[in-house]
CSV table of C-alpha atoms and ligand atoms in Angstrom, one decimal:
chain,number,residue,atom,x,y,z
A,236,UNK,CA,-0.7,11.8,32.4
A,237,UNK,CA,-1.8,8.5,33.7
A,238,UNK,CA,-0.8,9.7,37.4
A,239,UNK,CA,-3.7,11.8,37.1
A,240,UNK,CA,-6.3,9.1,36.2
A,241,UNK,CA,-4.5,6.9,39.2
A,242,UNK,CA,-5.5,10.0,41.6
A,243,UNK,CA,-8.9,10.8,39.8
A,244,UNK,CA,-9.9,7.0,40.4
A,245,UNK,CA,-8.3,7.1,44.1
A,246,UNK,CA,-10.2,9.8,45.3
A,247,UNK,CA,-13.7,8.3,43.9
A,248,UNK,CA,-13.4,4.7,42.8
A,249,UNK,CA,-14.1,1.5,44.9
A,250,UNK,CA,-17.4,2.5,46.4
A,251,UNK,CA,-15.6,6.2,47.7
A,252,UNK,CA,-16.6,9.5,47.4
A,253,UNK,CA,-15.5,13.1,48.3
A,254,UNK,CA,-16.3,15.3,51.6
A,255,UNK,CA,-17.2,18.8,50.1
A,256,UNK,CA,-15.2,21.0,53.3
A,257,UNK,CA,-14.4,24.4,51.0
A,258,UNK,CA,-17.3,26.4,52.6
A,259,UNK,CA,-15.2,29.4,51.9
A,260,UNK,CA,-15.5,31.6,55.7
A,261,UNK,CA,-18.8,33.4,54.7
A,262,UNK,CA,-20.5,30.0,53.7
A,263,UNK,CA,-19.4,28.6,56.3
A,264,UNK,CA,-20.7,31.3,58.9
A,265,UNK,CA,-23.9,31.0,57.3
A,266,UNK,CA,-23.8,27.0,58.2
A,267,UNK,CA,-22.8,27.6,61.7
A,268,UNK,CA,-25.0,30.8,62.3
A,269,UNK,CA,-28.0,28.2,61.4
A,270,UNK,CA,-26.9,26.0,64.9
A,271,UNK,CA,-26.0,29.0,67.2
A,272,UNK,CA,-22.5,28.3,66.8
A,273,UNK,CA,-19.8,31.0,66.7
A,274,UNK,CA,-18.1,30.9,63.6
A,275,UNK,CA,-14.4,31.8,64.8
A,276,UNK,CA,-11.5,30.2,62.9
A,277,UNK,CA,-11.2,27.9,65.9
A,278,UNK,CA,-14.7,26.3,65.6
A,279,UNK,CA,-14.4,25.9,62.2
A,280,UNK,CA,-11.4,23.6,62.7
A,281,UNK,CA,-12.7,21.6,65.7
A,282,UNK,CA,-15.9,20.7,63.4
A,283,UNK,CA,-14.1,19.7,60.2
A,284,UNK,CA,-10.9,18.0,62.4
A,285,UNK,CA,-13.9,15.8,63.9
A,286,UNK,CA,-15.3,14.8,60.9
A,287,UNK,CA,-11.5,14.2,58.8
A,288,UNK,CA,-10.8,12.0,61.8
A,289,UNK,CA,-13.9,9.9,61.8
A,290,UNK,CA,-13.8,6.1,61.2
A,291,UNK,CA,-15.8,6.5,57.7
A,292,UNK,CA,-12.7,8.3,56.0
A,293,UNK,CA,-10.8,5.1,55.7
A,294,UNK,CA,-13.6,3.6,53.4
A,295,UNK,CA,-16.2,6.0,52.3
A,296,UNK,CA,-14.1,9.0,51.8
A,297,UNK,CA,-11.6,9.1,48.7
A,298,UNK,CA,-11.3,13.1,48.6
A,299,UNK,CA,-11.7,16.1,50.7
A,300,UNK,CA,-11.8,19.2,49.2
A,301,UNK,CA,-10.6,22.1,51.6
A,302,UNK,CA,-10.6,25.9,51.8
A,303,UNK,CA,-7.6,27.9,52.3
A,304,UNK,CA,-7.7,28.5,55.5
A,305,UNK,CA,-7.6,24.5,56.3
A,306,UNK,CA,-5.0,23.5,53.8
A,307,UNK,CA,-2.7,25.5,56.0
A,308,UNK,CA,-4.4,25.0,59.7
A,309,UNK,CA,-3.2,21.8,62.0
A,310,UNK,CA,-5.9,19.6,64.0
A,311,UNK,CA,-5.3,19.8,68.1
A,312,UNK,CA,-2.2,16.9,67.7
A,313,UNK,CA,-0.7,19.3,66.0
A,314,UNK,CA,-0.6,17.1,62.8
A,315,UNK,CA,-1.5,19.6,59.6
A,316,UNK,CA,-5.0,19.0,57.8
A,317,UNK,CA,-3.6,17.4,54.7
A,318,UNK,CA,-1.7,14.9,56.6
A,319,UNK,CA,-4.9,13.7,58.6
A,320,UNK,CA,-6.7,13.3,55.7
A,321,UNK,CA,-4.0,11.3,53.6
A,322,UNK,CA,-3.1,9.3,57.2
A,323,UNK,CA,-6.7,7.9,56.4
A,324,UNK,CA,-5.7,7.0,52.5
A,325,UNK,CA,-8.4,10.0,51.4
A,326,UNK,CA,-6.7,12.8,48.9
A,327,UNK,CA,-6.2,16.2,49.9
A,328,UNK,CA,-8.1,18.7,47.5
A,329,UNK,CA,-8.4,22.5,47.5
A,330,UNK,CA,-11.3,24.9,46.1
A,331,UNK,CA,-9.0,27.2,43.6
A,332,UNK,CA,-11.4,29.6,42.5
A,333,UNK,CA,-12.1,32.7,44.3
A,334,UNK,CA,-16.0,33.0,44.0
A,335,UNK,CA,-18.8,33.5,41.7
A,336,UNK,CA,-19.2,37.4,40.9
A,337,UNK,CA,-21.4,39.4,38.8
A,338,UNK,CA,-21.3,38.6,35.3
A,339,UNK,CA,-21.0,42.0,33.4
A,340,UNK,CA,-23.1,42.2,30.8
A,341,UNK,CA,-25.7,40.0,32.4
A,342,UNK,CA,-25.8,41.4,35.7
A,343,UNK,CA,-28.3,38.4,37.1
A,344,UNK,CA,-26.2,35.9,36.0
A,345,UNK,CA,-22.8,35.1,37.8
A,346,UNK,CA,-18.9,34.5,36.2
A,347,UNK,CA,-16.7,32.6,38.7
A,348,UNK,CA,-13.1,34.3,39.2
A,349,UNK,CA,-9.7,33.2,40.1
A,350,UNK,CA,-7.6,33.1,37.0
A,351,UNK,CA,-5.0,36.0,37.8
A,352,UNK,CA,-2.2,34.3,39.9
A,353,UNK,CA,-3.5,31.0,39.9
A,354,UNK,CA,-0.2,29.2,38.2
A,355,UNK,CA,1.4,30.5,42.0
A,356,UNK,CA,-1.0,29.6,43.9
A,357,UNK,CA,-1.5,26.0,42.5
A,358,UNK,CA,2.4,25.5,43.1
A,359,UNK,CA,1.4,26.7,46.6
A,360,UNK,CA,-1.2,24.4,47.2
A,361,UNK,CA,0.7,21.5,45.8
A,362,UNK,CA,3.7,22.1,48.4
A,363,UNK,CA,0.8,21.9,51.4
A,364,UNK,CA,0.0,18.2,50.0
A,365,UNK,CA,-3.2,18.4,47.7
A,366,UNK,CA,-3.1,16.5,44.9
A,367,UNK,CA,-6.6,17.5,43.2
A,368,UNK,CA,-8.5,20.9,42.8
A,369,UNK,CA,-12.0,22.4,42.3
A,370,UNK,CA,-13.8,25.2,40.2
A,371,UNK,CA,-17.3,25.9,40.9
A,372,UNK,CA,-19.4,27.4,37.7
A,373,UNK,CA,-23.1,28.6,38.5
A,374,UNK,CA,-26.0,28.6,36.2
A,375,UNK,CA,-29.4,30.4,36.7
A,376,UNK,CA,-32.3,28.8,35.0
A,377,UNK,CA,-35.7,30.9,33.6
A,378,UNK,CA,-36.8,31.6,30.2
A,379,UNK,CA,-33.4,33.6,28.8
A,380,UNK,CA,-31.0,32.0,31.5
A,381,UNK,CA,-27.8,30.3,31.3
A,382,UNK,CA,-27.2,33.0,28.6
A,383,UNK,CA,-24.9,32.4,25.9
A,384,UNK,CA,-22.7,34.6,27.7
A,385,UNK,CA,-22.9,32.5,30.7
A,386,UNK,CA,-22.5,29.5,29.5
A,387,UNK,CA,-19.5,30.3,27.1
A,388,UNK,CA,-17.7,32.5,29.9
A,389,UNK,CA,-18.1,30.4,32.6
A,390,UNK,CA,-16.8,27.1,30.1
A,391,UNK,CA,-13.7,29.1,28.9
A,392,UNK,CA,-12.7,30.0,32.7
A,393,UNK,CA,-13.3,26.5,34.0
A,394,UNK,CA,-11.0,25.0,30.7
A,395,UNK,CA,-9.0,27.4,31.9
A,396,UNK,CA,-8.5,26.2,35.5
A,397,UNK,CA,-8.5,22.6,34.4
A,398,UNK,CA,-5.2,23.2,32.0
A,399,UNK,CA,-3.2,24.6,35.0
A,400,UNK,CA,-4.5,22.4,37.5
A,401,UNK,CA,-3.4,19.8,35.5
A,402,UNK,CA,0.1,21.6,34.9
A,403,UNK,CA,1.0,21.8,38.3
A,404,UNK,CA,0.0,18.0,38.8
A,405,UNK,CA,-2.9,17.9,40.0
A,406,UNK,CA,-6.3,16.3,38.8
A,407,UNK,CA,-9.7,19.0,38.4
A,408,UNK,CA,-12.6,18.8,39.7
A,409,UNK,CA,-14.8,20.8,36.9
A,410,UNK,CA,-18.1,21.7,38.2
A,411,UNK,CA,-20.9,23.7,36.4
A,412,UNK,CA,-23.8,23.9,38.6
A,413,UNK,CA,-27.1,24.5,37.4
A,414,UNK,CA,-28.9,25.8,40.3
A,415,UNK,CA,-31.9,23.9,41.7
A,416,UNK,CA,-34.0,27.2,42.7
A,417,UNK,CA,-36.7,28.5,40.3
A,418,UNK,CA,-39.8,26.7,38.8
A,419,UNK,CA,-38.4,25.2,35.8
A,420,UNK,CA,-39.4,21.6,35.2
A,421,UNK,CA,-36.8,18.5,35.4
A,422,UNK,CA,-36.8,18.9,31.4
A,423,UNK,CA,-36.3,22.3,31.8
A,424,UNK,CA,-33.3,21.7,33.2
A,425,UNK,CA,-32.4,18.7,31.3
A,426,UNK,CA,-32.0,21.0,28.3
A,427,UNK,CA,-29.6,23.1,29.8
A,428,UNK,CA,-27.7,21.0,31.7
A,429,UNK,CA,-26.8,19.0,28.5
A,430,UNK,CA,-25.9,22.3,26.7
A,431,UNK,CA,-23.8,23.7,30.4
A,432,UNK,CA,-21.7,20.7,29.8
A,433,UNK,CA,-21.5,19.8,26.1
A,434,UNK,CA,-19.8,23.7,26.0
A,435,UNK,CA,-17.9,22.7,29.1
A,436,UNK,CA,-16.0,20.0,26.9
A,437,UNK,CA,-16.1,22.0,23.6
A,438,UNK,CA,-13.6,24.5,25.9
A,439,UNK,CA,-12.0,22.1,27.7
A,440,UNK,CA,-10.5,20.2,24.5
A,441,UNK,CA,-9.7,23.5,23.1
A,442,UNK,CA,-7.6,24.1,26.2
A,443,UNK,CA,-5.8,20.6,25.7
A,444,UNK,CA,-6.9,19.5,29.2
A,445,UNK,CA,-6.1,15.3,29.1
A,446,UNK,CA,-10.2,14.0,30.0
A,447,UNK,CA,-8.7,10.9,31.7
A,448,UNK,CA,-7.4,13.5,34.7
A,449,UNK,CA,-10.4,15.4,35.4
A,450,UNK,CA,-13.6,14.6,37.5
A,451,UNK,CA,-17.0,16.2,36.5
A,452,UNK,CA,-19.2,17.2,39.4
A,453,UNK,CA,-22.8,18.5,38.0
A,454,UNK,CA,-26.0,18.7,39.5
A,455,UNK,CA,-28.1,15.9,39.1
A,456,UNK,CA,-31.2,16.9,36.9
A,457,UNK,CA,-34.3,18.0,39.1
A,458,UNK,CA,-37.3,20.0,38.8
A,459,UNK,CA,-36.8,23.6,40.0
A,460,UNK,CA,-37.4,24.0,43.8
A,461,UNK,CA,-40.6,25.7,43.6
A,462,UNK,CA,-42.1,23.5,40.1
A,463,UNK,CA,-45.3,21.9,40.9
A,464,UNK,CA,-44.2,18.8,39.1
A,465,UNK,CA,-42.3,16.7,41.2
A,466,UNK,CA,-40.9,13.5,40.0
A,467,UNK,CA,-40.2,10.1,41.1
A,468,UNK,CA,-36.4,8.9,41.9
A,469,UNK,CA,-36.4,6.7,39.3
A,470,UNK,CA,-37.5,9.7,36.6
A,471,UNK,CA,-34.7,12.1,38.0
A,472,UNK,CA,-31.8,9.2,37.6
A,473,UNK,CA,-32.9,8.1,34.1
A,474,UNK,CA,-32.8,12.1,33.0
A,475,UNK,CA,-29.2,12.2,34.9
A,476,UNK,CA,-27.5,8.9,33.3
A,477,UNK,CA,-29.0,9.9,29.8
A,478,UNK,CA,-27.8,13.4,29.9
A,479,UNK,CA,-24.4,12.6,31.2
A,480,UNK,CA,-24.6,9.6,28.5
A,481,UNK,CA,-25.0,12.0,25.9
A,482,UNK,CA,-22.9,15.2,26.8
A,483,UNK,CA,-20.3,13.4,28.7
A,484,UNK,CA,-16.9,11.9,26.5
A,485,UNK,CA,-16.3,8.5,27.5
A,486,UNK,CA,-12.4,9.1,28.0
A,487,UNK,CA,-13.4,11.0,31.8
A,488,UNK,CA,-12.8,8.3,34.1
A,489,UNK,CA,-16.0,9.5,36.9
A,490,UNK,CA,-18.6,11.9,37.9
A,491,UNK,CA,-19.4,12.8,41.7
A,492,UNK,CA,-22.4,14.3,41.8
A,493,UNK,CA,-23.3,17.7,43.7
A,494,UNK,CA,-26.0,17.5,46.5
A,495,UNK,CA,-27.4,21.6,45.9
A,496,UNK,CA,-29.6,21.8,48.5
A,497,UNK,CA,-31.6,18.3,48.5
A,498,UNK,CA,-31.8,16.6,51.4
A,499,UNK,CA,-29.3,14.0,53.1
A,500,UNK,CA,-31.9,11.2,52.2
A,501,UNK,CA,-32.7,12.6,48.1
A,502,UNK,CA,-28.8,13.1,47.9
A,503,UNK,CA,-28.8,9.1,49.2
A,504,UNK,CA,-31.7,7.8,47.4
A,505,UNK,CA,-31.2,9.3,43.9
A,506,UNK,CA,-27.5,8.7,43.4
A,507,UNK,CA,-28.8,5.3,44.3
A,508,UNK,CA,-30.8,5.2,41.7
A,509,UNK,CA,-28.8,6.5,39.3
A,510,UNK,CA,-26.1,3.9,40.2
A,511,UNK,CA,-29.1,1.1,39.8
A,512,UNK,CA,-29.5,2.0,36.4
A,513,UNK,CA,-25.7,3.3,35.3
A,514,UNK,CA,-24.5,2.0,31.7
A,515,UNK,CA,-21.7,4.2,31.6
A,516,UNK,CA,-17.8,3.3,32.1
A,517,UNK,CA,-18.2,6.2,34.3
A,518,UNK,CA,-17.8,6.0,37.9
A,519,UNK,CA,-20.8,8.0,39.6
A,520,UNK,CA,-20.6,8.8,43.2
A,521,UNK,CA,-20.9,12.3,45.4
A,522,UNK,CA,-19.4,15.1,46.3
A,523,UNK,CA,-22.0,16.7,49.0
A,524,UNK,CA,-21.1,19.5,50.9
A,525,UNK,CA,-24.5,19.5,52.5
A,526,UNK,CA,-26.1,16.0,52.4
A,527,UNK,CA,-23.0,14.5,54.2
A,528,UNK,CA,-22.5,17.0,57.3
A,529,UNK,CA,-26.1,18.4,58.0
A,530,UNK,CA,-26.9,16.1,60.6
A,531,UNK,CA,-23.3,15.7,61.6
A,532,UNK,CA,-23.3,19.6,62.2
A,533,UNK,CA,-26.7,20.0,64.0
A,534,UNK,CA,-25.3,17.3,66.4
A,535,UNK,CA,-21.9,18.9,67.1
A,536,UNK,CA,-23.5,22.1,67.8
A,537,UNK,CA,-25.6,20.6,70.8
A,538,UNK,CA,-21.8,20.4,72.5
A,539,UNK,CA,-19.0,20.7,70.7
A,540,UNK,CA,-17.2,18.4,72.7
A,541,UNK,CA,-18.9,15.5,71.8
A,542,UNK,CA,-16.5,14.0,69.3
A,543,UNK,CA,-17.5,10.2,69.1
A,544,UNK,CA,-21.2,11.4,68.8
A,545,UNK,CA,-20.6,13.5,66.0
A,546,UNK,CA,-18.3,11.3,64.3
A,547,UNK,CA,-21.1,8.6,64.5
A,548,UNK,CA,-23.6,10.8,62.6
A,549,UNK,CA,-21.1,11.2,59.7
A,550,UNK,CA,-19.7,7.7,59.4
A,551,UNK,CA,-23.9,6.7,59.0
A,552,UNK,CA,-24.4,9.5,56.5
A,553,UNK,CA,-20.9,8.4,54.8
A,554,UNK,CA,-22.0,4.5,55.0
A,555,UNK,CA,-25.1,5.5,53.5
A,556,UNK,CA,-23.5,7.3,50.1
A,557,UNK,CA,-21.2,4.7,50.0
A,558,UNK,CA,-23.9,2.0,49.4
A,559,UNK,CA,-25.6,4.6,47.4
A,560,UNK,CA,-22.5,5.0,45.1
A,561,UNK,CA,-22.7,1.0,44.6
A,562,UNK,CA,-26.7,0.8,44.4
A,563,UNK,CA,-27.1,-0.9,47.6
A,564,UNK,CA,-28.5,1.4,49.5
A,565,UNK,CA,-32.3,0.9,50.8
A,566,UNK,CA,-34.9,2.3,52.6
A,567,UNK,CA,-34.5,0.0,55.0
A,568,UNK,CA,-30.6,-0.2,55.4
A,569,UNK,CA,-31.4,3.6,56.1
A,570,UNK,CA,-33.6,3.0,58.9
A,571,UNK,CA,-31.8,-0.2,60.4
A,572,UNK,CA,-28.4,1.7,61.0
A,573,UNK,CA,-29.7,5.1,62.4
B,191,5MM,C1,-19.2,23.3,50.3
B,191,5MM,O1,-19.7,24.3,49.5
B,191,5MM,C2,-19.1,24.8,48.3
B,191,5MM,C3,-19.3,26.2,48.1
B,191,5MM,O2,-18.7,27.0,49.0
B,191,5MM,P1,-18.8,28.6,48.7
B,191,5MM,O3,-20.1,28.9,48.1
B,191,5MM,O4,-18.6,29.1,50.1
B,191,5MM,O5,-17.6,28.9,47.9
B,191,5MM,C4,-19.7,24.1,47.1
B,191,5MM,O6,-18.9,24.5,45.9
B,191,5MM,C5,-19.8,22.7,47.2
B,191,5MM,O7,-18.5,22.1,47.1
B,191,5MM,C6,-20.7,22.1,46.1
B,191,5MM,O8,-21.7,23.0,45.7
B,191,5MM,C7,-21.3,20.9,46.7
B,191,5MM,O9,-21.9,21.2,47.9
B,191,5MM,P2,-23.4,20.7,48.1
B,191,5MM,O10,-23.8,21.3,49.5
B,191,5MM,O11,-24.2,21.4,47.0
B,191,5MM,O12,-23.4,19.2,48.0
């Protein structure tokens, strides 16, 4: 099983992290919607070609994780998607599960699906060249929620996942996101955070998954969206690195965080904290969807053509995670290169 620790530490060790691309089609129309772009299947390639072919995939980016429709699409050399991304020495990943749906039983909470088939479909995957996987878990918090239910359904399907990820070859990315929205405090969600992912590891034990192969991606811990109390960088990364500390086994070679919904500069400046102040062995870098191709995207839209300019904006966002992963990222680094 060591081959999986070698890809689990390829994709985010050495000041790397991984390109969240698996906006599954309705996501991703949402994104595009937002910049008066046309979300056709074409556009959707010429944006994420663009960014798998910019210079910052050689050193910032260990792992992309795709969407089905990519995995099997080719950029406009005809080269397929995989290929780019593993010409730049980044891993080719592929989002597995098949949504977050209504869990029944708890009908505001959700249950993420994709179990039935997913031995075939792994095999599939593998053929087209990935070599890790991800699972996305969502958690609601208010006074009754992550239920029991939640949290225990939504750990056994993930364990689930992991086992046959890991039996087709592949390394998986577990993630159990507690959402940011709501007015809980940062405690708030310290609490269940720690309990989301101590159940997490409870199930995925049970399920024999080897810890060395995997990759955690949680949310960082934040006040709610709409809480009053905010808190200072400094607060949020010494909740994170404490809960991860203490929920976390030590065997799980990294954790690449989730940006859910902060901005490009919070995403940046508190997984630069957190890295200031890390005394793990784990390996804590990011997995944004949205705090690495925001800015990227609202500058493609103004002409899709423009492929060094948008490349430009990601390799600066990409630079900028990358010192953040290593704690060298400042204020002022931030303002000198953009
Ligand atoms: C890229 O977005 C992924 C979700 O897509 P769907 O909701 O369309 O399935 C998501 O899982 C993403 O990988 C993570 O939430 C990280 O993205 P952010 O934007 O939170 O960093």
């Amino acid at each position: 099983m060591s081959e999986l620790n070698d890809i689990a530490l390829k994709v985010i060790g050495n000041g790397k992290g991984i390109l969240a691309a698996d906006e599954s089609t309705g996501t991703m129309t949402k994104r595009l919607d937002s910049v008066n772009v046309e979300s056709s299947s074409k556009n959707r390639l010429i944006f994420r070609e663009t960014l798998f072919s910019s210079e910052s995939m050689k050193n910032c980016i260990g792992g992309v994780i795709l969407y089905d429709e990519t995995i099997k699409q080719s950029g406009s050399s005809g080269k397929k998607i995989p290929l780019l991304i593993s010409d730049s020495n980044a891993v080719p990943g592929i989002k597995v599960d098949t949504g977050a749906k209504v869990l029944a039983g708890s009908s505001d909470e959700k249950i993420t699906e994709g179990l039935d088939g997913l031995r075939e479909r792994l095999k599939e995957y593998y053929k087209l060249g990935a070599r890790f996987t991800k699972w996305r878990a969502v958690y609601v918090i208010s006074k009754e929620y992550p239920s029991k239910l939640s949290i225990i359904s939504n750990a056994h399907a993930l364990a689930r996942y992991a086992a046959l990820a890991q039996e087709s070859g592949m390394v998986p990315i577990v993630e159990p996101e507690v959402l940011m929205d709501g007015s809980h405090t940062a405690e708030d969600c310290y609490q269940k955070t720690s309990e989301v992912i101590k159940r997490c590891f409870e199930e995925l034990i049970l399920n024999k998954v080897d810890l060395k192969g995997i990759i955690l991606k949680p949310n960082m811990i934040l006040p709610g969206s709409k809480c009053e109390q905010k808190i200072s960088s400094e607060d949020i990364a010494k909740f994170t690195v404490k809960c991860l500390k203490d929920s976390v086994p030590s065997e799980v070679p990294g954790i690449a965080f989730l940006s859910g919904g902060q901005t490009e500069i919070e995403a940046t400046e508190n997984l630069n904290s957190i890295n200031k102040i890390n005394n793990t062995n784990f390996v804590m870098t990011y997995s944004y969807g949205r705090a690495l191709q925001q800015s990227a995207l609202k500058f493609w839209s103004k002409n899709i053509e423009d492929t060094k300019g948008t490349q430009a904006t990601f390799n600066h966002r990409a630079n900028m995670c990358s010192l953040a992963s290593q704690g060298k990222w400042s204020k002022d680094i931030e303002k000198q290169n953009s």
